[in-house]
Coordinates of C-alpha atoms in Angstrom, one line a residue:
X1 CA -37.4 -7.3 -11.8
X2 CA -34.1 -8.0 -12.6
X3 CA -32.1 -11.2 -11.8
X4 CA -28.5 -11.7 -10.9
X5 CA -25.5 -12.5 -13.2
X6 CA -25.6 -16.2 -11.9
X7 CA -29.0 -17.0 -12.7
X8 CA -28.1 -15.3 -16.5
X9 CA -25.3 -17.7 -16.9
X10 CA -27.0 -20.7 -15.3
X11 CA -29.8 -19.7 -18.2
X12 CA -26.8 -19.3 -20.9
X13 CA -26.9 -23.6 -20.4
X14 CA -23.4 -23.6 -20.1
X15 CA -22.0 -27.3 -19.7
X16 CA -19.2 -28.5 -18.1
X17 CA -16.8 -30.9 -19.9
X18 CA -16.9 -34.6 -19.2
X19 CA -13.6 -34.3 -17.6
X20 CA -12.7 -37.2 -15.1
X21 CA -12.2 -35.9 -11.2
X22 CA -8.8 -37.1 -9.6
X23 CA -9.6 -37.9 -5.9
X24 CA -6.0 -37.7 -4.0
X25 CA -6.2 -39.8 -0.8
X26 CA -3.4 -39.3 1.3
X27 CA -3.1 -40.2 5.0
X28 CA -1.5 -38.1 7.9
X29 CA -1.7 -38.9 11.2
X30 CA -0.9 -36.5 13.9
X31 CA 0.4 -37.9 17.5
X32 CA -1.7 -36.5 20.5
X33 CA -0.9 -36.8 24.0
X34 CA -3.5 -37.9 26.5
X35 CA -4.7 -35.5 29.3
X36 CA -6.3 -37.0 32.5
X37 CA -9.2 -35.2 34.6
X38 CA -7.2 -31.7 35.5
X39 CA -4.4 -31.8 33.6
X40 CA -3.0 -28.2 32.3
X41 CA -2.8 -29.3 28.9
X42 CA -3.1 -26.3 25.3
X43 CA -5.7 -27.1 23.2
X44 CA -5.7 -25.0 19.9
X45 CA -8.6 -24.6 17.9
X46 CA -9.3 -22.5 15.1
X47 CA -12.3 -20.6 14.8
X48 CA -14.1 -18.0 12.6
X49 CA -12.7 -18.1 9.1
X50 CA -13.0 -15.0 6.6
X51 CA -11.9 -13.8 3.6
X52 CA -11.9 -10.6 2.1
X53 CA -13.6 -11.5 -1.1
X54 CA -15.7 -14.1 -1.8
X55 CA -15.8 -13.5 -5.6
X56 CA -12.4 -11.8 -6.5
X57 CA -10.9 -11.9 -9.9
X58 CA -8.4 -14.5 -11.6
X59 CA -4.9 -14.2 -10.1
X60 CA -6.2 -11.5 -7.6
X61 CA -4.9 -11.6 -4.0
X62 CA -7.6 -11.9 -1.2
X63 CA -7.0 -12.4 2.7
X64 CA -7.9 -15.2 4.4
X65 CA -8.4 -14.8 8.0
X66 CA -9.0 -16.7 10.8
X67 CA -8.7 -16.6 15.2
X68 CA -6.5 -19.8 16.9
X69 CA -7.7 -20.4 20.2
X70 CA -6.2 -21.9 23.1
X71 CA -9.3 -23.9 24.5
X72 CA -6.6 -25.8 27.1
X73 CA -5.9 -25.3 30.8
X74 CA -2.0 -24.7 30.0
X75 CA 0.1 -23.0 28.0
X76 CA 0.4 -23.5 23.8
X77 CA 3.9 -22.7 22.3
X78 CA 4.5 -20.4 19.3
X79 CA 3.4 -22.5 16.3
X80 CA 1.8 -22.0 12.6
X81 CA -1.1 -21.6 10.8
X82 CA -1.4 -23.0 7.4
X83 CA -3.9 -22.1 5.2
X84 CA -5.4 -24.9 2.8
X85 CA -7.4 -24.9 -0.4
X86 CA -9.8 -27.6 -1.0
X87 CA -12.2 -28.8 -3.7
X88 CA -14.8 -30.0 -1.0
X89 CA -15.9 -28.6 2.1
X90 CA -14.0 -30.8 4.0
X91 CA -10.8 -28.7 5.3
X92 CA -7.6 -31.1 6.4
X93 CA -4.0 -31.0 5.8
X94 CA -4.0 -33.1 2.7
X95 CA -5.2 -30.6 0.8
X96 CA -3.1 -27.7 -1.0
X97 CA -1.4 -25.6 1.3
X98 CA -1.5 -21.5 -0.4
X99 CA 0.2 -19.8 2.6
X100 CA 1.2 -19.9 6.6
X101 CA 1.6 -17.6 8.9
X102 CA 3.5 -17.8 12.2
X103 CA 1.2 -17.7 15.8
X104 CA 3.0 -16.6 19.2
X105 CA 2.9 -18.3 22.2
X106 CA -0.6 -18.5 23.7
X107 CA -1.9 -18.7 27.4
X108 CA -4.9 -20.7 28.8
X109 CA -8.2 -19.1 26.9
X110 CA -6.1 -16.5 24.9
X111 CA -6.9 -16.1 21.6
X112 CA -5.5 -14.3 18.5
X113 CA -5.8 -13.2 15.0
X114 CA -4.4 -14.2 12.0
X115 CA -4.2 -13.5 8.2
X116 CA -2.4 -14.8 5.3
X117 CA -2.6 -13.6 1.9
X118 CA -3.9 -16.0 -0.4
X119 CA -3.4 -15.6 -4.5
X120 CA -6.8 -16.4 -6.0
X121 CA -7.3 -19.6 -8.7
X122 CA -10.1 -20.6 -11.1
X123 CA -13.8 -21.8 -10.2
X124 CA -14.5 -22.8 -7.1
X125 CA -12.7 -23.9 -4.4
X126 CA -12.8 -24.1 -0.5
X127 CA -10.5 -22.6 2.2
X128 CA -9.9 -23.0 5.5
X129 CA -6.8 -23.5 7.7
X130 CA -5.1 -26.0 10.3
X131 CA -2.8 -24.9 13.3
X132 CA 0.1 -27.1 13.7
X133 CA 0.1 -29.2 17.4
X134 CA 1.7 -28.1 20.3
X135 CA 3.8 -30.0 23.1
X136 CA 1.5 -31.8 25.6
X137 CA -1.6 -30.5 23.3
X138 CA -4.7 -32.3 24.2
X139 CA -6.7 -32.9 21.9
X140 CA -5.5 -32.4 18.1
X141 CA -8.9 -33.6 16.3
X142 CA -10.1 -30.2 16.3
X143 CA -7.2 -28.0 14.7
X144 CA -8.7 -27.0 11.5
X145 CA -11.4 -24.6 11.0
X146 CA -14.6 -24.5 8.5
X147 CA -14.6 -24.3 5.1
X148 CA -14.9 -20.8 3.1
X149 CA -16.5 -21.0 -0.2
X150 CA -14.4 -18.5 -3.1
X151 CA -15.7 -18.6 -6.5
X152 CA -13.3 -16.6 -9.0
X153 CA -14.6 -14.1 -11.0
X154 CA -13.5 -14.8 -15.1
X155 CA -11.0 -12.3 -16.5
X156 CA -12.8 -11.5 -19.2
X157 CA -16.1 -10.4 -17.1
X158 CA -13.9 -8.4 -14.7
X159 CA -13.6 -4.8 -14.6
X160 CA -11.1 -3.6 -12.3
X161 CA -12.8 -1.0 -9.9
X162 CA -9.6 1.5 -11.2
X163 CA -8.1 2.1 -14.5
X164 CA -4.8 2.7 -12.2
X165 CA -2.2 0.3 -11.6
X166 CA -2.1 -1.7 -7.9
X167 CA 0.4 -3.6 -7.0
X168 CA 0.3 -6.8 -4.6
X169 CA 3.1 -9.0 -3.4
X170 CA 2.2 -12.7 -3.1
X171 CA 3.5 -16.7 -2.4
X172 CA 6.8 -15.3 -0.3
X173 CA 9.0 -18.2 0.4
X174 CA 12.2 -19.0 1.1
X175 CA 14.4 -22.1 -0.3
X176 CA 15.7 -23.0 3.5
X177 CA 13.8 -22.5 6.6
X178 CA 16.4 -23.8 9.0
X179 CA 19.7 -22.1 7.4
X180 CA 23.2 -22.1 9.1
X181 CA 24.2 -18.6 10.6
X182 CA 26.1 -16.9 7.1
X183 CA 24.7 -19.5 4.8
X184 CA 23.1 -18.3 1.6
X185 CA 19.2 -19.0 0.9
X186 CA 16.8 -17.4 -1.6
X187 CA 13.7 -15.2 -0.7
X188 CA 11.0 -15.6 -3.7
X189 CA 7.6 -13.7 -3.9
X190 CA 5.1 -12.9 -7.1
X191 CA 4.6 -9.2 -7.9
X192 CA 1.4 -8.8 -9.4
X193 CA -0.3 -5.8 -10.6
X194 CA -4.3 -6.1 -9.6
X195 CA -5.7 -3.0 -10.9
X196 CA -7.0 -2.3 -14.3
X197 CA -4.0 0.3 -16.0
X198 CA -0.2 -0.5 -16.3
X199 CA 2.5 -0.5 -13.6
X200 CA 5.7 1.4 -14.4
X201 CA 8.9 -0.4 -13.7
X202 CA 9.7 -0.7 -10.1
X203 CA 11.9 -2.1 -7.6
X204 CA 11.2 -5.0 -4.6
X205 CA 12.8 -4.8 -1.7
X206 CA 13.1 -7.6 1.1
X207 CA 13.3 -6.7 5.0
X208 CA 14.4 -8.8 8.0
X209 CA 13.5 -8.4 11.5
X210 CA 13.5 -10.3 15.0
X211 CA 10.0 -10.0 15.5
X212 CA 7.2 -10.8 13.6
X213 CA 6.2 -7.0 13.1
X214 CA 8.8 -6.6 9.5
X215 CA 8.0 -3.4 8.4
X216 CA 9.6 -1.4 5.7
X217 CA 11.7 0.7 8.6
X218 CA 13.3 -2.7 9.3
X219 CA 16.6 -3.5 7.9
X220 CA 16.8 -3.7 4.1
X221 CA 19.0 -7.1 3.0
X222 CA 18.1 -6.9 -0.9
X223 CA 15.8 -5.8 -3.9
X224 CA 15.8 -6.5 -7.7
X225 CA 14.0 -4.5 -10.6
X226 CA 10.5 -5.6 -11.2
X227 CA 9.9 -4.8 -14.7
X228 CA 6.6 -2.6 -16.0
X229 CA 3.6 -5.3 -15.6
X230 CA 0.0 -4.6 -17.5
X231 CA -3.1 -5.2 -15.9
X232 CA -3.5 -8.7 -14.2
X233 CA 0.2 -9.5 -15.0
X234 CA 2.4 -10.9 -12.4
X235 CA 6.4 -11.3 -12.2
X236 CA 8.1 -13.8 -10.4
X237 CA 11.2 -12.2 -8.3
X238 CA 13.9 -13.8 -6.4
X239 CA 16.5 -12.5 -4.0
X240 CA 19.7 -13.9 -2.8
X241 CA 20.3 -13.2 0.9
X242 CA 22.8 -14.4 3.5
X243 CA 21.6 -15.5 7.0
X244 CA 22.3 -13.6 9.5
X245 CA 25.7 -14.7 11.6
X246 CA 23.6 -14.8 14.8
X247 CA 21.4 -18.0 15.6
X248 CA 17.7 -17.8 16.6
X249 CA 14.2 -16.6 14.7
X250 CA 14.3 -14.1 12.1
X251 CA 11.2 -12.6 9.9
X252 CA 11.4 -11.6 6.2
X253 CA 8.6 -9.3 4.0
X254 CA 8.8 -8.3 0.7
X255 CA 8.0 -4.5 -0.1
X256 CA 7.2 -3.4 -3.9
X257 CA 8.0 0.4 -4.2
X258 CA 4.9 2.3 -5.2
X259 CA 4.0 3.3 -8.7
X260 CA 3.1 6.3 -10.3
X261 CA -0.9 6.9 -10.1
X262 CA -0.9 3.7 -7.7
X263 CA -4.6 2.7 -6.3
X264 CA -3.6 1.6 -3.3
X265 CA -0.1 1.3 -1.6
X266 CA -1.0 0.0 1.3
X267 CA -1.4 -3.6 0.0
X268 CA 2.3 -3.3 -1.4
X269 CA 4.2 -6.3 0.7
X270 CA 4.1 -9.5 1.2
X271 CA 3.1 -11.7 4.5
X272 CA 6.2 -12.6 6.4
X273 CA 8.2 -15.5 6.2
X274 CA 9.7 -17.2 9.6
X275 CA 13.6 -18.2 9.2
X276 CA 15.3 -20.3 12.3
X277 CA 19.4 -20.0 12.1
X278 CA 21.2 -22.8 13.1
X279 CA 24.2 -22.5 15.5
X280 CA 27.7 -23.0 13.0
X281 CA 28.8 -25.3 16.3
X282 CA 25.7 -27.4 16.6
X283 CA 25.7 -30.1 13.4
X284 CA 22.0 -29.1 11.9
X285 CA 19.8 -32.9 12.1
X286 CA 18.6 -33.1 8.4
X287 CA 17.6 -36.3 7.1
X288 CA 19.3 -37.4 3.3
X289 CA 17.2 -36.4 0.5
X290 CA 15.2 -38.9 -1.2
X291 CA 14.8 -38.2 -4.9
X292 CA 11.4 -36.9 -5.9
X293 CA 9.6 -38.2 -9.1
X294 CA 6.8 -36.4 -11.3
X295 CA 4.2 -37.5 -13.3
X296 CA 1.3 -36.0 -15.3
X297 CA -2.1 -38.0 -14.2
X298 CA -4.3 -36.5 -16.8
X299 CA -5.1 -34.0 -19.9
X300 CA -8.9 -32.9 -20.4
X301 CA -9.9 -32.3 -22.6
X302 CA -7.1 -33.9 -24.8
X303 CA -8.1 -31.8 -27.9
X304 CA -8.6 -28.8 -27.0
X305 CA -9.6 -26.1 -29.9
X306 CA -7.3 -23.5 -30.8
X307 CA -6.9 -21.0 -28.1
X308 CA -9.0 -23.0 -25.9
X309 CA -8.2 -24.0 -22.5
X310 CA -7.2 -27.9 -20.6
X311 CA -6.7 -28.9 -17.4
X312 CA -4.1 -30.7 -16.7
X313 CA -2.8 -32.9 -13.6
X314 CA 0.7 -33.1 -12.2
X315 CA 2.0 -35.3 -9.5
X316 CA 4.9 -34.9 -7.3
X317 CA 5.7 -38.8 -5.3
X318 CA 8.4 -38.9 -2.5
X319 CA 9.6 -41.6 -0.3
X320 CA 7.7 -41.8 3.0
X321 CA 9.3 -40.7 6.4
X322 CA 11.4 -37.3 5.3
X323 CA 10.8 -34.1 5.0
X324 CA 11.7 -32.3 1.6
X325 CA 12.2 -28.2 1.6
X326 CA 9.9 -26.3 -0.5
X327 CA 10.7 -26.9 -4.6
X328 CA 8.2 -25.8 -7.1
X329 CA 6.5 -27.9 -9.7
X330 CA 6.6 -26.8 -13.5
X331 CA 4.4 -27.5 -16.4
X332 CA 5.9 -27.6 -19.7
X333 CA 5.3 -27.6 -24.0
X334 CA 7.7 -29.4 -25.9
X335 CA 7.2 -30.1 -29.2
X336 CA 8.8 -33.8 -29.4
X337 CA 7.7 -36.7 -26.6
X338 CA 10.6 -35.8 -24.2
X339 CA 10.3 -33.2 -21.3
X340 CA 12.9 -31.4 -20.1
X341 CA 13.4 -27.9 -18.0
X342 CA 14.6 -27.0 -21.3
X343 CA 11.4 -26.9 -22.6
X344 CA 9.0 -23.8 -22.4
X345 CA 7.8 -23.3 -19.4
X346 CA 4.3 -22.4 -19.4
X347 CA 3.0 -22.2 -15.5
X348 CA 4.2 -22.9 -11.8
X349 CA 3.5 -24.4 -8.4
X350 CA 5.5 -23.8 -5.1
X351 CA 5.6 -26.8 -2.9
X352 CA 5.9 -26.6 0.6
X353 CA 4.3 -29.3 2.3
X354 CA 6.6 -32.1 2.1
X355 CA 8.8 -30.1 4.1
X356 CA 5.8 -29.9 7.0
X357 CA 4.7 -33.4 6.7
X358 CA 6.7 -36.5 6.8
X359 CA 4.3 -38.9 6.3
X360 CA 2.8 -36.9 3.5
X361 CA 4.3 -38.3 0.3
X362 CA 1.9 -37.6 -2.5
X363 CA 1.1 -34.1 -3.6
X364 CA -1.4 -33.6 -6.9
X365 CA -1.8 -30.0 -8.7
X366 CA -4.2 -29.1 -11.4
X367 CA -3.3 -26.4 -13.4
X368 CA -5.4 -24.6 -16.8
X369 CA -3.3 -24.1 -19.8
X370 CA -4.3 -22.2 -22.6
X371 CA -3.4 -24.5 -26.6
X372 CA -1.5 -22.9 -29.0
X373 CA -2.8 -20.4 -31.5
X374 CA -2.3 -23.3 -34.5
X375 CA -3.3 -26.5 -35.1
X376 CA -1.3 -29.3 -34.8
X377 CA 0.1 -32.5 -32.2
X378 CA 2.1 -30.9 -29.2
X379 CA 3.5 -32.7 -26.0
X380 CA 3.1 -31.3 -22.3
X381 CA 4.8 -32.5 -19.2
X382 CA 5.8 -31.3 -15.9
X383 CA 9.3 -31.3 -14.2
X384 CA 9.9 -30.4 -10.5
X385 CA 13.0 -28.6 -9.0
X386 CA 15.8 -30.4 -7.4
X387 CA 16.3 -29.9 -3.9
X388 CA 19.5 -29.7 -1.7
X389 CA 20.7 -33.5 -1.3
X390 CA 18.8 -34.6 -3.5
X391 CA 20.3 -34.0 -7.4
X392 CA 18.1 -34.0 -10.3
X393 CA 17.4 -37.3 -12.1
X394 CA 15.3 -38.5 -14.7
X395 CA 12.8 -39.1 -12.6
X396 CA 12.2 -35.2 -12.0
X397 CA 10.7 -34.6 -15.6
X398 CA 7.3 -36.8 -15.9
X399 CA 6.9 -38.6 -19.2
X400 CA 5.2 -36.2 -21.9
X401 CA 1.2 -36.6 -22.8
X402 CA 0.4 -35.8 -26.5
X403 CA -2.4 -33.0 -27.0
X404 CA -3.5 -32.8 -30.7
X405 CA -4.9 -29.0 -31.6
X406 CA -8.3 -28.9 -33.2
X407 CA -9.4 -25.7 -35.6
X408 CA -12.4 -25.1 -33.7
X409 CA -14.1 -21.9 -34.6
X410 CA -16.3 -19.9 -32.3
X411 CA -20.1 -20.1 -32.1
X412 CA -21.7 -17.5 -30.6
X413 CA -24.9 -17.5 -28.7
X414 CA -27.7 -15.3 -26.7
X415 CA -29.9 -16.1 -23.7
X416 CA -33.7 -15.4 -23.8
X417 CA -34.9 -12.2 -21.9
X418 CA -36.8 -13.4 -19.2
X419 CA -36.6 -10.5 -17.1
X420 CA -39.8 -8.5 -15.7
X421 CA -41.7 -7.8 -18.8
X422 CA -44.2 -5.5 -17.5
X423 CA -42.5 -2.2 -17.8
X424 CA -44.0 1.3 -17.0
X425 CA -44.0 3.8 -20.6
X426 CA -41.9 6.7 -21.5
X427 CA -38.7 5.5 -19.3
X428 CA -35.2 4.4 -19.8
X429 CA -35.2 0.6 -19.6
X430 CA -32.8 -1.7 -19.8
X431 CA -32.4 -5.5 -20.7
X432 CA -30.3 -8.2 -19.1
X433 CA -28.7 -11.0 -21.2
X434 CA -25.9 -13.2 -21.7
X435 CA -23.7 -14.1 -24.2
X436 CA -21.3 -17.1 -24.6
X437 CA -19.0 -18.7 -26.8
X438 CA -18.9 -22.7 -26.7
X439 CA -15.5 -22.8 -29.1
X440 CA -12.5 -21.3 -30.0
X441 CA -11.8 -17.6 -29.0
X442 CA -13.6 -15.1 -30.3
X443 CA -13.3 -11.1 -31.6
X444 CA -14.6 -8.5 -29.6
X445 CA -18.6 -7.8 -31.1
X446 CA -21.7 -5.8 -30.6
X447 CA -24.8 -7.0 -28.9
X448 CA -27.9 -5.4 -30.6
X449 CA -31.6 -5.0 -29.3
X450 CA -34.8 -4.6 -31.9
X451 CA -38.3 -3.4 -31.3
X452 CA -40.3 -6.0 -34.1
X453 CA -43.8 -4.7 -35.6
X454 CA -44.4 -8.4 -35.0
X455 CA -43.2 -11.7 -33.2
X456 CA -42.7 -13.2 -37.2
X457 CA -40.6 -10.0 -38.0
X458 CA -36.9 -10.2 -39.1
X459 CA -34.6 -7.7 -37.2
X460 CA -33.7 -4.9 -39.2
X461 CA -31.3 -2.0 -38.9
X462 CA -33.7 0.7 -38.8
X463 CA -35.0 -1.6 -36.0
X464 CA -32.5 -1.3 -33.8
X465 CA -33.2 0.7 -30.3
X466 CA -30.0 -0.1 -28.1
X467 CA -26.6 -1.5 -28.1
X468 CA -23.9 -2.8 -26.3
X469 CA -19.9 -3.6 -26.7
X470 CA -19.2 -7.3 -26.1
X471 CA -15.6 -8.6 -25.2
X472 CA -13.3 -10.9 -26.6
X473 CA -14.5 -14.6 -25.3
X474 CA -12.1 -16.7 -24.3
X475 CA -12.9 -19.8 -22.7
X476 CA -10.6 -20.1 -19.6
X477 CA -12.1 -23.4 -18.2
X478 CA -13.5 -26.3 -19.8
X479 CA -17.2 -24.5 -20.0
X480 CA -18.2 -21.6 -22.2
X481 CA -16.8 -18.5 -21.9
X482 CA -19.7 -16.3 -20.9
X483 CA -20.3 -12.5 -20.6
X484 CA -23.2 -10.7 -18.9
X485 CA -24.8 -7.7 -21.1
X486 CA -26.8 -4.9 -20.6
X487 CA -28.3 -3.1 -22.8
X488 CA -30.0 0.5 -22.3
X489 CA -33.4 1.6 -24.5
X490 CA -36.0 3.8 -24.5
X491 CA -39.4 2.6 -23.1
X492 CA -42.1 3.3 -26.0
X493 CA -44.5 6.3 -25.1
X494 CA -47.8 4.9 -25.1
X495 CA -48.9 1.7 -23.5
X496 CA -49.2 -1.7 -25.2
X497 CA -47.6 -5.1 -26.3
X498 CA -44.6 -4.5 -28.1
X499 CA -41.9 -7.3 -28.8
X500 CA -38.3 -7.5 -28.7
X501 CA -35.2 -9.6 -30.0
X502 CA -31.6 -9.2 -28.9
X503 CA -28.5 -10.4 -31.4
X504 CA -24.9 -11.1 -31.3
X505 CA -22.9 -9.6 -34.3
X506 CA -21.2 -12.5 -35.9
X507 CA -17.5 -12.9 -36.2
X508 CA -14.8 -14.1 -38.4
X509 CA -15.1 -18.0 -38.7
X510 CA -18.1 -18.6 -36.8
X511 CA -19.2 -21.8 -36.8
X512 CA -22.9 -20.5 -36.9
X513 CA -24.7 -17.7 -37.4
X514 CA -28.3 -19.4 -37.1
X515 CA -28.3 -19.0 -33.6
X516 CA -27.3 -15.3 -32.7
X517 CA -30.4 -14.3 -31.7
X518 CA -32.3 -14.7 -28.9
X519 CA -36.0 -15.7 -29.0
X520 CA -38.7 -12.8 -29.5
X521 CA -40.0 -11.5 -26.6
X522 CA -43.4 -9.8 -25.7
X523 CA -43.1 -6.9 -23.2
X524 CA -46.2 -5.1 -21.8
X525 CA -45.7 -1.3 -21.5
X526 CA -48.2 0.5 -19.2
X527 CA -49.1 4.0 -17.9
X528 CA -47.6 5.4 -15.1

């Protein structure tokens, strides 16, 4: 009988690093209003959380759903839903916010559904979401929902269901929610192709509306090329708009234009983004900027093989009390001790919540980054955009952390077969194994299965009775990379013990070729 891919890489013994866990305590606390015996007060709650795919790929969009109640005897006001991703189970609005969506008004006992697309990260994480509170709400202890578990599905493991390109639009955001009418502001979203063949080059396009339903038939304020993206490759895009010269709510969505052979098209825009104009003739209340300082928390492992893969920590502080508009954390290489936005930039974070929270003034994001392809001493940091009113200082660049290289080599290694070894004669068979790579990256190999005269007996290559292709293993987290095999054979014709071995082909600089194989196994073949 055979067993699933988890219980094949639980066998592989992968470890995880001895990495130390950052615990970010932050506190928020939200104002309530009290509501004596028959009062017609909203009470949001949020119920039944979904998503799409429990297991999607690295950097794959899923949807995260989830219905806001109003459990209250009056009516709620148009608010939002924030989504959250958590490393517990334990949903609040501490943790990393990873989209919103806006929720229209609600009447007593009404309910509605929303979505927000969500861009998937690495391991596992929980999500769950948290509606903002109302006038005269209630009762605001109960405004977030359960936890969802996600678990991402490694790159290298994943075969996209297509060899077509699909296209996704993710993270929309704009640099000012609350712009004056005719001001300028930035929309920004991430094009990312999620199907398995390349995406010619394309264009985006941005649409406003009045209402929340922004469609592609609603008026077209701006595009920009999107250059031809491989698969799993995302761009970053950005538009320069104008707000309209009329004050009140306005909705923008991001639409990337199909693609020749396209998958699917009808997952090509973005969620929609709320915008409130200000009246030119009433002054706009915004509070001075305070300046924002960064720091890097933590490196793990600090030598990392060539290739390999680190986490990494960054930390965005603010003063307490004022809300900042959404900037976006960068993570940098440099090769001296001083980090600048100069530097190369090597990944990026888009921070919104210090412009929803007030009291919040400590935001922590931890990021994987892949070390260079030599070996040597190199310096990482992380620098955070400035924001209006608040000019760039020293104090947006965090002090740089050395990382020193190591020439690790790859090692190679093969599970035991512990599948069902009583197996019915003259049939095609197959076998289920793992293997994984506990060091540097390794070339693409072949997994080979033997049929032994013996359990003592060597494997040979007139022994040989199946094969398989096995990827390149790159270890994208601080565990082994691991792939899950399968490899077909012909079940002997008569009945009897026979015994098995299945090996890894070595590759160039392996660390060690002693353990390639896995152990020999005894399989008992019997009539039909």
């Amino acid at each position: 009988m055979p067993w699933s891919n988890e219980a094949t890489i639980r066998r592989a013994g992968m470890r995880q690093a001895a990495c130390g866990t950052l615990v970010v305590l932050a506190g928020m606390a939200l104002a309530s209003c009290g509501a004596g015996p028959g009062a017609a007060h909203p009470d949001l709650v949020v119920e039944d959380p979904a998503v799409s795919d429990r297991s999607p790929a690295a950097g794959k969009p899923f949807t995260f759903s989830a219905t806001v109640r109003n459990a209250g005897r009056g009516t709620a006001a148009a608010t939002t839903l924030r989504v959250y991703r958590s490393d517990d189970a334990t949903i609040s609005t501490v943790d990393d916010e990873v989209g919103d969506v806006t929720v229209a008004e609600l009447a007593a006992s009404a309910s509605r559904v929303a979505s927000v697309t969500v861009e998937a990260g690495s391991g596992t994480s929980y999500y769950g979401a948290c509606v903002e509170p109302v006038a005269g709400e209630s009762d605001t202890a109960n405004n977030c929902s359960t936890a969802k578990q996600v678990t991402v599905t490694e790159v290298q493991d994943t075969v996209p269901a297509s060899p077509r390109p699909d296209l996704v639009v993710v993270d929309p955001a704009v640099s000012d929610h609350l712009p004056a009418a005719g001001a300028s502001l930035t929309f920004s979203a991430t094009v990312r192709n999620a199907g398995g063949g390349n995406a010619a080059a394309t264009m985006l396009r941005v649409y406003r509306s009045d209402d929340e339903a922004v469609t592609s038939s609603d008026e077209q304020v701006g595009e920009v090329a999107v250059p031809e993206l491989a698969a799993l490759q995302g761009s970053a895009e950005s538009v320069e708009l104008s707000a309209p010269s009329t004050s009140g709510p306005y909705y923008y969505r991001a639409c990337v234009h199909a693609v020749a052979a396209e998958s699917d098209t009808a997952n090509n825009c973005s969620a929609q983004v709320k915008v409130t104009v200000q009246d030119p003739q009433v002054p706009v209340s915004r509070s001075p900027r305070p300046e924002l300082e960064v720091n890097l928390l933590s490196v793990c492992p600090s030598s990392p093989p060539i290739g390999g893969l680190f986490k990494v920590a960054g930390e965005v502080r603010k003063p307490e009390g004022t809300p900042i508009a959404p900037t976006t954390l960068r993570f940098y290489l440099s090769m001296d001790a001083t980090i600048t936005q100069s530097d190369t930039e090597l990944s990026s974070w888009r921070l919104s919540r210090f412009a929803t929270g007030a009291k919040i003034t400590r935001i922590v994001r931890y990021e994987f980054l892949k070390a260079p392809s030599s070996k040597g001493t190199y310096y990482y940091g992380a620098c955070v955009d400035a924001v209006a009113g608040s000019p760039a200082t020293k104090h947006n660049c965090s002090a740089a952390v050395k990382v020193d290289v190591s020439d690790n080599k790859p090692d190679l290694q093969v599970t035991d077969w512990d599948e069902d070894r009583s197996r019915p004669t003259g049939r095609r068979s197959s076998v289920q194994v793992a293997v994984w790579n506990d060091g540097s990256p390794s070339d693409a190999t072949t997994l080979r299965l033997y049929l032994l005269p013996d359990p003592t007996s060597t494997p040979t290559a007139d022994k040989q009775v199946g094969e398989t292709a096995v990827p390149e293993l790159v270890v994208t987290r601080p565990v082994a990379a691991t792939s899950v095999r399968h490899v077909e054979f012909q079940a002997p014709a008569t009945a009897g013990k026979y015994h098995y071995v299945v090996c890894v082909d070595s590759v160039p600089r392996e660390s060690d070729t002693t353990n390639n194989c896995s152990a020999t196994v005894a399989v008992e073949f019997h009539e039909v």
